Amino acid sequence: MTPPDAPLLQISGLTKRFGGFTALDNVSVDIKPGERFGLIGPNGSGKTTLINCISGAFRTEARTVLFRGEDITQLPAHVRTRRGIARSFQIPRPFRSMTVVENLMVALDFAAAAGDFTSAAHRHETAMSILSGMGLASKADASATTLSQVELRKMELARAMATRPKLLISDEAMAGLSSSEVDEVLDLLMSLAEHDITVIMIEHIMQAVMRFSQRVMCLDAGKIIAIGAPNEVMANQRVQEAYLGT
Amino acid sequence: MKRRGIFFWIGAIVFLVAIALMTKLIGNEYPFFAGYVILQFIVLAVAWSILGGHAGYVNFGTSAFFGMGVYTAVFLFKVAGAPLLVQIAAAAAVGALMGFLLGLLTLRMQGIFFSIATIALTIVIETSITNWRYVGGAAGIQLLRPPVTWPFSGYVQMLFFVQAALVVLAVAISRYIQNSWIGRGLQALRDDELAAECTGVPTLRLKVLACVISGALMCAAGAPAAMYLQYADPSSAFNLNYSVSVLAMSLIGGTAHWAGPIVGAILLGSTQQLLTVTISSEINVLVLGVMLVLFVVAAPEGLIGLLRRIRRKEGKS
């Protein structure tokens, strides 16, 4: 099919407008398989819009987003999830009427079902092993509404993992966490990347971005203003202007 | 899980046998007249909960589906003298198609907009039927029941049994949905549609499926009503009271479990029957309103929810 060093995700000439407002302006970037990619930018710069275009919450023009060499722009979000794109949300969106393990079962029932016809017991086992990997096993039968903020973040990542993604997009999974909790979540994301999962991380906490990313991209007003190694991007004049103001 | 399934089917068979025995042993026709209405409401409430409970989409169009069922039966009977089972099967097919079209057109809208669209549907269909002379128009139509077939002693007894069979069918379907991946998907999309979609749940397809099943059952439940009353007219077949009653029954019973709407329909249905006989049919609506307010305040998750809460408290203490 695709050669091994081909990009996993290709975004080319992606523009998204809401009425007269251009949220994304001709964005092009390739993301390699297994890459840890940091996405930064001031509030309102288009980070979440870009994520929504990749995961399918927003539709875009044909051939602007290719995943594993195939055009996915016309696919609804649930099909993209099944193809291997998972995401967490900036504000956690758990299934509130379910327990933690049931939240994961939704993913296993729907996203992973295509292909492997495993028994319900086996799926439950899989869910439990993902949860224990996240340190949430003791909360498996607790209602999703009883979780603390950091537990909710972890559950979102666990649910995303249960869809067996090739690309995981983490949208500010560390916002509002204490510094020790940030380290916990960061370690989790690092361990995922070791399992051959490509991770795009949106984050405002700079230490986390610097420690995590192999490559960083900075958006401002819908345009890419810098892309490259974390140190280079941080040293970039325009990035500093965008963050600190001129 | 498996054992529960066996218990369920034994219960269903016992229920049908009891109903069959009743039609043999009770001579008076009135219990069947009253019982039929309660059974009909059970089917409607269970069907409503498939979309309204699991998926959380409030459908005010119960009367549209019910009335369509009535008029499918009327049309087939007038055109070909079709037997009862054919009328019901055809009504189910019409209901499924209606559910499919309604679902496709409106389920992209979320929350209140879907509900408004279902009310509009009721009005559109009622108006069309009112202006269709062939099935009686606004004046309604008289129907002459055909002779009853063996083993039933009277037509009402037969309708009573048929409606009981529909109850079993509806409950079995609703129970299957609750325990399967369909139920889990609907529950997920009720909690959070975007999160469900991003977890791989085909939300639109599941909602339309729920609407199709729900619509087919509602229409099927309406079909025997033409023969039950031997008369049909648009303003009673499409009466908004059906929508309101069914919604109240489901909510009062509780939609978290398949048994909720059954409990609600029996409780409210029999109360309504009792009041109709002893006081007047107008007081029904008042009682409905009062009960709905009481439940929204005291037990927002219905009787089933109340029961669960009590059980959880006992478990803790």
Coordinates of C-alpha atoms in Angstrom, one line a residue:
Chain A
M1 CA 0.0 0.0 0.0
T2 CA 1.8 3.1 1.3
P3 CA 5.6 3.0 1.7
P4 CA 6.8 2.8 5.4
D5 CA 8.2 6.3 5.5
A6 CA 5.2 7.9 3.9
P7 CA 3.4 10.5 6.2
L8 CA 0.6 9.2 8.3
L9 CA -1.4 12.4 8.0
Q10 CA -1.0 14.9 5.2
I11 CA -2.7 18.2 5.5
S12 CA -2.4 20.3 2.3
G13 CA -3.9 23.8 1.7
L14 CA -6.5 23.4 4.4
T15 CA -8.7 26.5 4.8
K16 CA -11.7 26.8 7.1
R17 CA -13.9 29.8 7.2
F18 CA -16.8 30.6 9.5
G19 CA -18.8 33.3 7.7
G20 CA -16.3 36.1 7.1
F21 CA -13.8 34.8 9.7
T22 CA -10.9 32.6 8.5
A23 CA -10.1 30.2 11.2
L24 CA -7.5 28.2 9.2
D25 CA -5.7 29.8 6.4
N26 CA -4.0 27.5 3.9
V27 CA -2.4 25.2 6.4
S28 CA -0.1 22.4 5.1
V29 CA 1.8 19.9 7.3
D30 CA 2.8 16.3 7.1
I31 CA 3.0 14.1 10.2
K32 CA 5.1 11.0 10.2
P33 CA 4.1 7.7 11.7
G34 CA 5.2 7.4 15.3
E35 CA 5.9 11.1 15.6
R36 CA 5.3 13.1 18.8
F37 CA 3.9 16.4 17.5
G38 CA 3.2 19.4 19.6
L39 CA 0.7 22.0 18.4
I40 CA 0.8 25.4 20.1
G41 CA -0.6 28.9 19.6
P42 CA -2.4 31.6 21.4
N43 CA -6.1 31.2 22.2
G44 CA -8.2 31.5 19.1
S45 CA -5.3 30.7 16.8
G46 CA -7.2 27.7 15.2
K47 CA -5.7 24.7 17.0
T48 CA -9.0 23.1 18.0
T49 CA -10.4 24.0 14.6
L50 CA -7.6 22.1 13.0
I51 CA -8.3 19.1 15.3
N52 CA -12.0 19.3 14.4
C53 CA -11.1 19.2 10.7
I54 CA -8.9 16.1 11.2
S55 CA -11.3 14.2 13.4
G56 CA -14.4 15.0 11.3
A57 CA -16.4 17.4 13.5
F58 CA -16.0 19.9 10.7
R59 CA -16.1 19.1 7.0
T60 CA -13.5 20.5 4.7
E61 CA -12.8 20.6 1.0
A62 CA -11.8 17.4 -0.8
R63 CA -8.2 16.2 -0.6
T64 CA -7.1 18.7 2.0
V65 CA -6.7 15.9 4.7
L66 CA -5.2 12.6 3.7
F67 CA -4.8 9.8 6.3
R68 CA -2.5 6.9 5.4
G69 CA -2.6 8.1 1.8
E70 CA -6.4 8.2 1.6
D71 CA -8.7 11.2 1.3
I72 CA -10.8 11.3 4.5
T73 CA -12.5 14.7 4.1
Q74 CA -15.8 13.2 3.0
L75 CA -16.0 10.7 5.8
P76 CA -18.2 11.2 8.9
A77 CA -16.3 11.3 12.2
H78 CA -17.2 7.8 13.3
V79 CA -15.7 6.3 10.2
R80 CA -12.5 8.3 10.7
T81 CA -12.4 6.9 14.3
R82 CA -12.6 3.4 12.9
R83 CA -9.8 4.2 10.5
G84 CA -7.6 5.0 13.4
I85 CA -8.0 8.7 14.4
A86 CA -8.9 9.2 18.1
R87 CA -9.2 12.4 20.1
S88 CA -9.7 13.7 23.6
F89 CA -11.7 16.8 24.2
Q90 CA -10.5 20.1 25.7
I91 CA -13.4 20.0 28.1
P92 CA -13.9 16.3 29.0
R93 CA -17.0 14.7 27.5
P94 CA -17.6 11.5 29.3
F95 CA -20.8 9.4 28.9
R96 CA -22.3 10.5 32.1
S97 CA -24.9 7.8 32.6
M98 CA -22.3 5.0 32.4
T99 CA -19.5 3.7 34.5
V100 CA -15.9 4.2 33.6
V101 CA -15.5 0.7 32.1
E102 CA -18.8 1.1 30.1
N103 CA -17.4 4.3 28.6
L104 CA -14.5 2.2 27.2
M105 CA -16.9 -0.6 26.1
V106 CA -18.6 1.9 23.8
A107 CA -15.3 2.4 22.0
L108 CA -14.6 -1.4 21.9
D109 CA -18.2 -2.2 20.7
F110 CA -18.2 0.3 17.9
A111 CA -14.7 1.4 16.9
A112 CA -12.8 -1.8 17.3
A113 CA -15.6 -4.2 16.2
A114 CA -14.8 -3.7 12.5
G115 CA -12.6 -6.7 11.8
D116 CA -12.2 -8.6 15.1
F117 CA -15.3 -10.3 16.4
T118 CA -14.3 -10.8 20.0
S119 CA -16.6 -12.0 22.8
A120 CA -18.1 -9.5 25.2
A121 CA -16.0 -11.0 28.0
H122 CA -12.9 -10.5 26.0
R123 CA -13.8 -6.9 25.3
H124 CA -14.3 -6.3 29.0
E125 CA -10.9 -7.8 29.6
T126 CA -9.4 -5.5 27.1
A127 CA -11.1 -2.5 28.6
M128 CA -9.8 -3.4 32.1
S129 CA -6.2 -3.8 30.8
I130 CA -6.4 -0.4 29.2
L131 CA -7.7 1.1 32.4
S132 CA -5.0 -0.5 34.6
G133 CA -2.4 0.9 32.1
M134 CA -3.9 4.3 32.9
G135 CA -4.0 3.6 36.6
L136 CA -7.8 3.7 36.6
A137 CA -8.6 0.1 37.3
S138 CA -9.9 0.7 40.8
K139 CA -12.4 3.2 39.3
A140 CA -13.7 0.8 36.6
D141 CA -17.2 0.4 38.1
A142 CA -17.5 4.0 39.4
S143 CA -20.0 6.3 37.6
A144 CA -18.2 8.7 35.2
T145 CA -19.7 11.6 37.1
T146 CA -17.8 10.8 40.3
L147 CA -14.3 11.1 38.8
S148 CA -11.9 14.0 39.6
Q149 CA -10.6 16.2 36.9
V150 CA -7.4 14.3 36.4
E151 CA -9.3 11.0 36.4
L152 CA -11.7 12.3 33.7
R153 CA -8.7 13.3 31.6
K154 CA -7.2 9.9 31.9
M155 CA -10.6 8.2 31.2
E156 CA -10.8 10.3 28.0
L157 CA -7.4 9.1 26.9
A158 CA -8.3 5.5 27.9
R159 CA -11.5 5.7 25.8
A160 CA -9.6 7.1 22.9
M161 CA -7.1 4.3 23.3
A162 CA -9.9 1.7 23.3
T163 CA -10.7 2.7 19.7
R164 CA -7.2 1.3 18.8
P165 CA -6.0 4.5 17.2
K166 CA -3.0 5.0 14.9
L167 CA -3.2 8.7 15.5
L168 CA -4.2 10.1 18.9
I169 CA -5.0 13.8 19.2
S170 CA -4.9 15.1 22.7
D171 CA -6.6 18.5 23.0
E172 CA -5.3 20.2 26.2
A173 CA -5.4 17.1 28.3
M174 CA -3.4 18.9 31.0
A175 CA -5.3 22.1 31.3
G176 CA -6.2 22.8 34.9
L177 CA -4.1 20.1 36.4
S178 CA -1.5 20.4 39.1
S179 CA 2.1 20.0 38.1
S180 CA 2.4 16.5 39.5
E181 CA -0.8 15.6 37.6
V182 CA 0.7 17.1 34.4
D183 CA 3.7 14.8 34.8
E184 CA 1.4 11.8 35.2
V185 CA -0.6 12.5 32.1
L186 CA 2.6 13.4 30.2
D187 CA 4.1 10.1 31.1
L188 CA 1.0 8.3 29.9
L189 CA 1.2 10.1 26.5
M190 CA 4.9 9.3 26.3
S191 CA 4.2 5.6 26.9
L192 CA 1.5 5.7 24.1
A193 CA 4.0 7.1 21.7
E194 CA 6.3 4.1 22.5
H195 CA 3.5 1.8 21.3
D196 CA 3.8 3.1 17.8
I197 CA 0.9 5.5 18.2
T198 CA 1.4 8.9 16.6
V199 CA 0.4 11.6 19.0
I200 CA -0.6 15.2 18.3
M201 CA -0.6 17.2 21.5
I202 CA -2.2 20.6 21.9
E203 CA -1.0 22.2 25.0
H204 CA -0.4 25.6 26.7
I205 CA 1.9 24.2 29.3
M206 CA 5.3 24.9 27.7
Q207 CA 7.4 22.5 29.8
A208 CA 5.1 19.7 28.8
V209 CA 5.3 20.6 25.1
M210 CA 9.1 20.9 25.2
R211 CA 9.6 17.6 27.0
F212 CA 7.1 15.7 24.9
S213 CA 7.4 16.9 21.3
Q214 CA 9.9 15.9 18.6
R215 CA 8.5 18.6 16.4
V216 CA 6.4 21.7 17.3
M217 CA 4.1 23.8 15.1
C218 CA 2.9 27.2 16.2
L219 CA -0.4 28.6 14.8
D220 CA -1.4 32.2 14.9
A221 CA -4.6 33.6 13.5
G222 CA -5.1 30.4 11.4
K223 CA -1.6 30.5 9.8
I224 CA 1.5 28.4 10.6
I225 CA 4.1 30.9 11.9
A226 CA 6.8 28.4 12.9
I227 CA 7.4 24.7 12.6
G228 CA 10.4 22.6 13.6
A229 CA 12.4 21.4 16.6
P230 CA 11.0 22.6 19.9
N231 CA 13.9 24.8 20.8
E232 CA 13.9 26.5 17.4
V233 CA 10.2 27.2 17.6
M234 CA 10.5 28.7 21.0
A235 CA 13.4 30.9 20.0
N236 CA 11.4 32.2 17.0
Q237 CA 10.7 35.9 17.0
R238 CA 7.2 35.6 15.7
V239 CA 6.3 32.9 18.2
Q240 CA 7.4 35.1 21.0
E241 CA 5.4 38.0 19.6
A242 CA 2.3 35.9 19.2
Y243 CA 2.5 34.8 22.8
L244 CA 3.8 37.8 24.5
G245 CA 2.4 40.5 22.2
T246 CA 4.5 43.2 20.6
Chain B
M1 CA -27.6 -12.9 31.2
K2 CA -28.6 -16.1 29.5
R3 CA -30.7 -17.3 32.5
R4 CA -32.5 -13.9 32.6
G5 CA -33.4 -14.4 29.0
I6 CA -35.0 -17.8 29.7
F7 CA -37.0 -16.2 32.6
F8 CA -38.1 -13.4 30.3
W9 CA -39.4 -15.8 27.7
I10 CA -41.1 -18.0 30.3
G11 CA -42.8 -14.9 31.6
A12 CA -43.9 -13.9 28.2
I13 CA -45.4 -17.3 27.4
V14 CA -47.2 -17.4 30.8
F15 CA -48.6 -13.9 30.1
L16 CA -49.9 -15.0 26.7
V17 CA -51.4 -18.2 28.0
A18 CA -53.1 -16.2 30.8
I19 CA -54.5 -13.8 28.2
A20 CA -55.8 -16.7 26.1
L21 CA -57.4 -18.3 29.1
M22 CA -59.1 -15.0 30.0
T23 CA -60.7 -14.8 26.6
K24 CA -62.2 -18.3 27.3
L25 CA -63.2 -17.8 30.9
I26 CA -64.6 -14.3 31.2
G27 CA -67.9 -13.9 29.6
N28 CA -68.4 -10.2 30.0
E29 CA -66.9 -8.1 27.1
Y30 CA -66.1 -5.0 29.2
P31 CA -62.8 -6.2 30.7
F32 CA -61.5 -6.8 27.2
F33 CA -62.6 -3.4 26.1
A34 CA -60.8 -1.8 29.0
G35 CA -57.8 -4.2 28.9
Y36 CA -57.3 -3.6 25.2
V37 CA -56.7 0.1 25.8
I38 CA -54.1 -0.6 28.5
L39 CA -52.3 -3.1 26.3
Q40 CA -52.3 -0.7 23.4
F41 CA -50.7 2.0 25.7
I42 CA -48.1 -0.5 26.8
V43 CA -47.0 -1.1 23.2
L44 CA -47.0 2.7 22.5
A45 CA -45.1 3.5 25.6
V46 CA -42.5 0.8 25.0
A47 CA -42.1 1.9 21.4
W48 CA -41.8 5.5 22.4
S49 CA -39.1 4.7 24.9
I50 CA -36.9 3.1 22.2
L51 CA -36.2 6.6 20.7
G52 CA -37.3 8.8 23.7
G53 CA -35.7 6.8 26.4
H54 CA -32.5 5.2 25.0
A55 CA -31.6 7.9 22.6
G56 CA -33.2 10.8 24.5
Y57 CA -35.1 12.2 21.5
V58 CA -38.5 13.3 22.6
N59 CA -41.1 12.4 20.0
F60 CA -44.4 14.2 20.1
G61 CA -45.6 12.4 17.1
T62 CA -47.0 9.3 18.7
S63 CA -50.4 10.2 17.5
A64 CA -49.1 10.6 13.9
F65 CA -47.8 7.0 13.9
F66 CA -50.8 5.7 15.8
G67 CA -53.3 7.4 13.4
M68 CA -51.3 6.3 10.4
G69 CA -51.7 2.7 11.8
V70 CA -55.4 3.2 12.1
Y71 CA -55.8 4.6 8.6
T72 CA -53.6 1.9 7.0
A73 CA -56.0 -0.6 8.4
V74 CA -59.0 1.3 7.3
F75 CA -57.7 1.7 3.8
L76 CA -56.7 -2.0 3.4
F77 CA -60.0 -3.1 4.8
K78 CA -62.0 -0.9 2.5
V79 CA -60.0 -1.7 -0.6
A80 CA -59.6 -5.4 -0.2
G81 CA -61.2 -6.5 3.0
A82 CA -57.8 -7.4 4.3
P83 CA -57.6 -9.6 7.4
L84 CA -56.5 -8.2 10.7
L85 CA -52.9 -9.6 10.6
V86 CA -52.4 -8.2 7.1
Q87 CA -53.6 -4.8 8.4
I88 CA -51.1 -4.9 11.3
A89 CA -48.2 -6.1 9.2
A90 CA -48.9 -3.4 6.6
A91 CA -49.2 -0.8 9.3
A92 CA -45.8 -1.8 10.7
A93 CA -44.3 -1.5 7.2
V94 CA -45.8 2.0 6.8
G95 CA -44.7 3.0 10.3
A96 CA -41.1 1.8 9.5
L97 CA -41.1 3.9 6.3
M98 CA -42.5 6.9 8.1
G99 CA -39.9 6.5 10.9
F100 CA -37.2 6.3 8.3
L101 CA -38.3 9.4 6.4
L102 CA -38.9 11.4 9.6
G103 CA -35.6 10.2 11.0
L104 CA -33.6 11.1 7.9
L105 CA -35.3 14.5 7.7
T106 CA -35.2 15.6 11.3
L107 CA -32.7 13.6 13.3
R108 CA -29.9 15.8 12.1
M109 CA -31.6 18.4 14.3
Q110 CA -30.9 18.0 18.0
G111 CA -33.1 18.3 21.0
I112 CA -36.1 20.5 20.9
F113 CA -36.1 20.9 17.1
F114 CA -36.7 17.3 16.6
S115 CA -39.7 17.4 19.0
I116 CA -41.2 20.4 17.1
A117 CA -40.8 18.6 13.8
T118 CA -42.7 15.6 15.1
I119 CA -45.7 17.8 16.1
A120 CA -45.6 19.3 12.7
L121 CA -45.7 15.8 11.2
T122 CA -48.9 15.0 13.2
I123 CA -50.6 18.1 11.9
V124 CA -49.6 17.5 8.3
I125 CA -50.8 13.9 8.2
E126 CA -54.0 14.6 10.1
T127 CA -54.8 17.4 7.6
S128 CA -54.1 15.1 4.6
I129 CA -56.4 12.3 6.0
T130 CA -59.1 14.8 6.8
N131 CA -59.2 15.8 3.2
W132 CA -59.1 12.3 1.8
R133 CA -62.7 11.4 1.0
Y134 CA -62.0 7.7 0.2
V135 CA -61.2 6.9 3.9
G136 CA -64.1 9.0 5.2
G137 CA -62.6 12.5 5.3
A138 CA -63.5 14.6 8.3
A139 CA -66.8 12.8 8.9
G140 CA -65.1 9.6 9.7
I141 CA -65.8 6.1 8.4
Q142 CA -67.9 3.2 9.7
L143 CA -66.4 -0.3 9.5
L144 CA -68.3 -3.6 9.8
R145 CA -66.3 -6.3 11.5
P146 CA -66.0 -9.5 9.6
P147 CA -67.1 -12.7 11.5
V148 CA -64.6 -13.8 14.1
T149 CA -62.3 -16.7 13.4
W150 CA -61.7 -19.7 15.6
P151 CA -60.5 -20.1 18.4
F152 CA -61.9 -16.8 19.6
S153 CA -65.5 -16.4 20.9
G154 CA -65.8 -12.7 20.0
Y155 CA -64.0 -10.1 18.0
V156 CA -63.0 -8.0 21.0
Q157 CA -61.5 -11.0 22.7
M158 CA -59.4 -11.6 19.5
L159 CA -58.2 -8.0 19.4
F160 CA -57.3 -8.3 23.0
F161 CA -55.2 -11.3 22.4
V162 CA -53.6 -9.8 19.3
Q163 CA -52.7 -6.6 21.2
A164 CA -51.2 -8.8 24.0
A165 CA -49.0 -10.5 21.4
L166 CA -47.9 -7.1 20.2
V167 CA -47.0 -6.2 23.8
V168 CA -44.7 -9.3 23.9
L169 CA -43.1 -8.4 20.6
A170 CA -42.5 -4.7 21.6
V171 CA -41.1 -5.6 25.0
A172 CA -38.8 -8.3 23.5
I173 CA -37.5 -5.8 20.9
S174 CA -37.0 -3.1 23.5
R175 CA -35.2 -5.5 25.9
Y176 CA -33.0 -6.8 23.1
I177 CA -32.0 -3.2 22.2
Q178 CA -31.3 -2.3 25.8
N179 CA -28.9 -5.3 26.3
S180 CA -27.2 -5.1 22.9
W181 CA -24.6 -2.8 21.2
I182 CA -27.5 -0.8 19.8
G183 CA -28.6 0.2 23.3
R184 CA -25.1 1.1 24.3
G185 CA -24.6 3.2 21.3
L186 CA -28.0 5.0 21.8
Q187 CA -27.1 5.6 25.5
A188 CA -23.7 7.0 24.4
L189 CA -25.3 9.4 21.9
R190 CA -27.9 10.5 24.4
D191 CA -25.1 11.4 26.9
D192 CA -22.9 13.2 24.3
E193 CA -23.5 13.1 20.6
L194 CA -20.1 14.5 19.5
A195 CA -18.2 12.2 21.9
A196 CA -20.2 9.2 20.7
E197 CA -19.4 10.0 17.1
C198 CA -15.7 10.4 17.9
T199 CA -15.8 7.0 19.8
G200 CA -16.9 5.3 16.6
V201 CA -20.7 5.3 17.1
P202 CA -22.6 5.9 13.8
T203 CA -25.0 8.3 15.6
L204 CA -27.2 9.2 12.7
R205 CA -27.7 5.6 11.5
L206 CA -28.5 4.5 15.1
K207 CA -31.0 7.3 15.6
V208 CA -32.8 6.5 12.3
L209 CA -32.8 2.8 13.2
A210 CA -34.4 3.6 16.6
C211 CA -36.9 5.8 14.9
V212 CA -37.8 3.1 12.4
I213 CA -38.3 0.4 15.0
S214 CA -40.3 2.8 17.3
G215 CA -42.4 4.0 14.4
A216 CA -43.2 0.5 13.1
L217 CA -44.4 -0.6 16.6
M218 CA -46.5 2.5 17.1
C219 CA -48.2 2.0 13.7
A220 CA -48.7 -1.7 14.4
A221 CA -50.3 -0.8 17.7
G222 CA -52.7 1.6 16.0
A223 CA -53.9 -0.8 13.3
P224 CA -56.3 -2.9 15.4
A225 CA -58.0 0.2 16.8
A226 CA -60.1 0.6 13.6
M227 CA -61.7 -2.8 14.2
Y228 CA -61.9 -2.2 17.9
L229 CA -64.0 0.9 17.5
Q230 CA -65.6 -0.1 14.2
Y231 CA -65.2 3.5 13.3
A232 CA -62.4 5.9 12.5
D233 CA -62.2 9.6 12.2
P234 CA -59.1 11.8 11.9
S235 CA -59.6 14.0 15.0
S236 CA -59.7 11.0 17.3
A237 CA -57.1 8.8 15.5
F238 CA -54.6 11.7 15.5
N239 CA -55.6 13.0 18.9
L240 CA -52.7 14.7 20.6
N241 CA -53.7 13.0 23.8
Y242 CA -52.0 9.9 22.6
S243 CA -48.7 11.7 22.3
V244 CA -49.1 13.3 25.7
S245 CA -50.3 10.2 27.5
V246 CA -47.6 8.0 26.0
L247 CA -44.9 10.5 26.9
A248 CA -46.3 10.7 30.5
M249 CA -46.4 6.9 30.9
S250 CA -42.9 6.5 29.7
L251 CA -41.5 9.2 32.0
I252 CA -43.6 8.2 35.0
G253 CA -42.5 4.6 34.6
G254 CA -38.9 5.5 33.9
T255 CA -37.0 5.1 30.7
A256 CA -33.7 3.7 32.2
H257 CA -35.0 0.1 32.0
W258 CA -37.3 -1.6 29.5
A259 CA -39.8 -2.4 32.3
G260 CA -40.3 1.3 33.1
P261 CA -42.8 2.1 30.3
I262 CA -44.8 -1.0 31.0
V263 CA -45.2 0.0 34.7
G264 CA -46.1 3.5 33.7
A265 CA -48.6 2.4 31.0
I266 CA -50.3 0.0 33.4
L267 CA -50.4 2.5 36.2
L268 CA -51.6 5.5 34.2
G269 CA -53.7 3.4 31.7
S270 CA -55.7 1.7 34.4
T271 CA -56.1 5.0 36.4
Q272 CA -57.5 6.6 33.3
Q273 CA -59.9 3.7 32.6
L274 CA -61.1 3.9 36.2
L275 CA -61.6 7.6 36.1
T276 CA -63.4 7.5 32.7
V277 CA -65.9 5.0 34.1
T278 CA -66.4 6.5 37.6
I279 CA -66.1 10.3 37.0
S280 CA -65.6 11.5 33.5
S281 CA -63.2 11.2 30.6
E282 CA -62.3 14.9 30.9
I283 CA -60.7 14.4 34.3
N284 CA -58.1 12.1 32.7
V285 CA -56.2 15.0 31.3
L286 CA -56.1 16.7 34.7
V287 CA -54.9 13.6 36.5
L288 CA -52.2 13.2 33.8
G289 CA -51.0 16.7 34.3
V290 CA -50.9 16.4 38.1
M291 CA -49.1 13.1 38.0
L292 CA -46.5 14.4 35.6
V293 CA -45.8 17.4 37.8
L294 CA -45.5 15.2 40.9
F295 CA -43.1 12.8 39.2
V296 CA -40.9 15.5 37.6
V297 CA -40.5 17.0 41.1
A298 CA -40.3 13.9 43.3
A299 CA -38.9 11.2 41.0
P300 CA -37.4 12.6 37.8
E301 CA -36.2 9.2 36.7
G302 CA -39.6 7.7 37.1
L303 CA -40.7 4.7 39.2
I304 CA -37.8 2.6 38.0
G305 CA -35.3 5.3 39.0
L306 CA -37.0 5.7 42.3
L307 CA -36.8 2.0 42.9
R308 CA -33.1 1.9 42.1
R309 CA -32.4 4.8 44.4
I310 CA -34.2 3.1 47.3
R311 CA -32.3 -0.1 46.6
R312 CA -29.0 1.7 46.5
K313 CA -29.7 3.4 49.8
E314 CA -30.6 0.0 51.4
G315 CA -27.4 -1.5 50.0
K316 CA -25.4 1.3 51.7
S317 CA -27.0 1.2 55.1

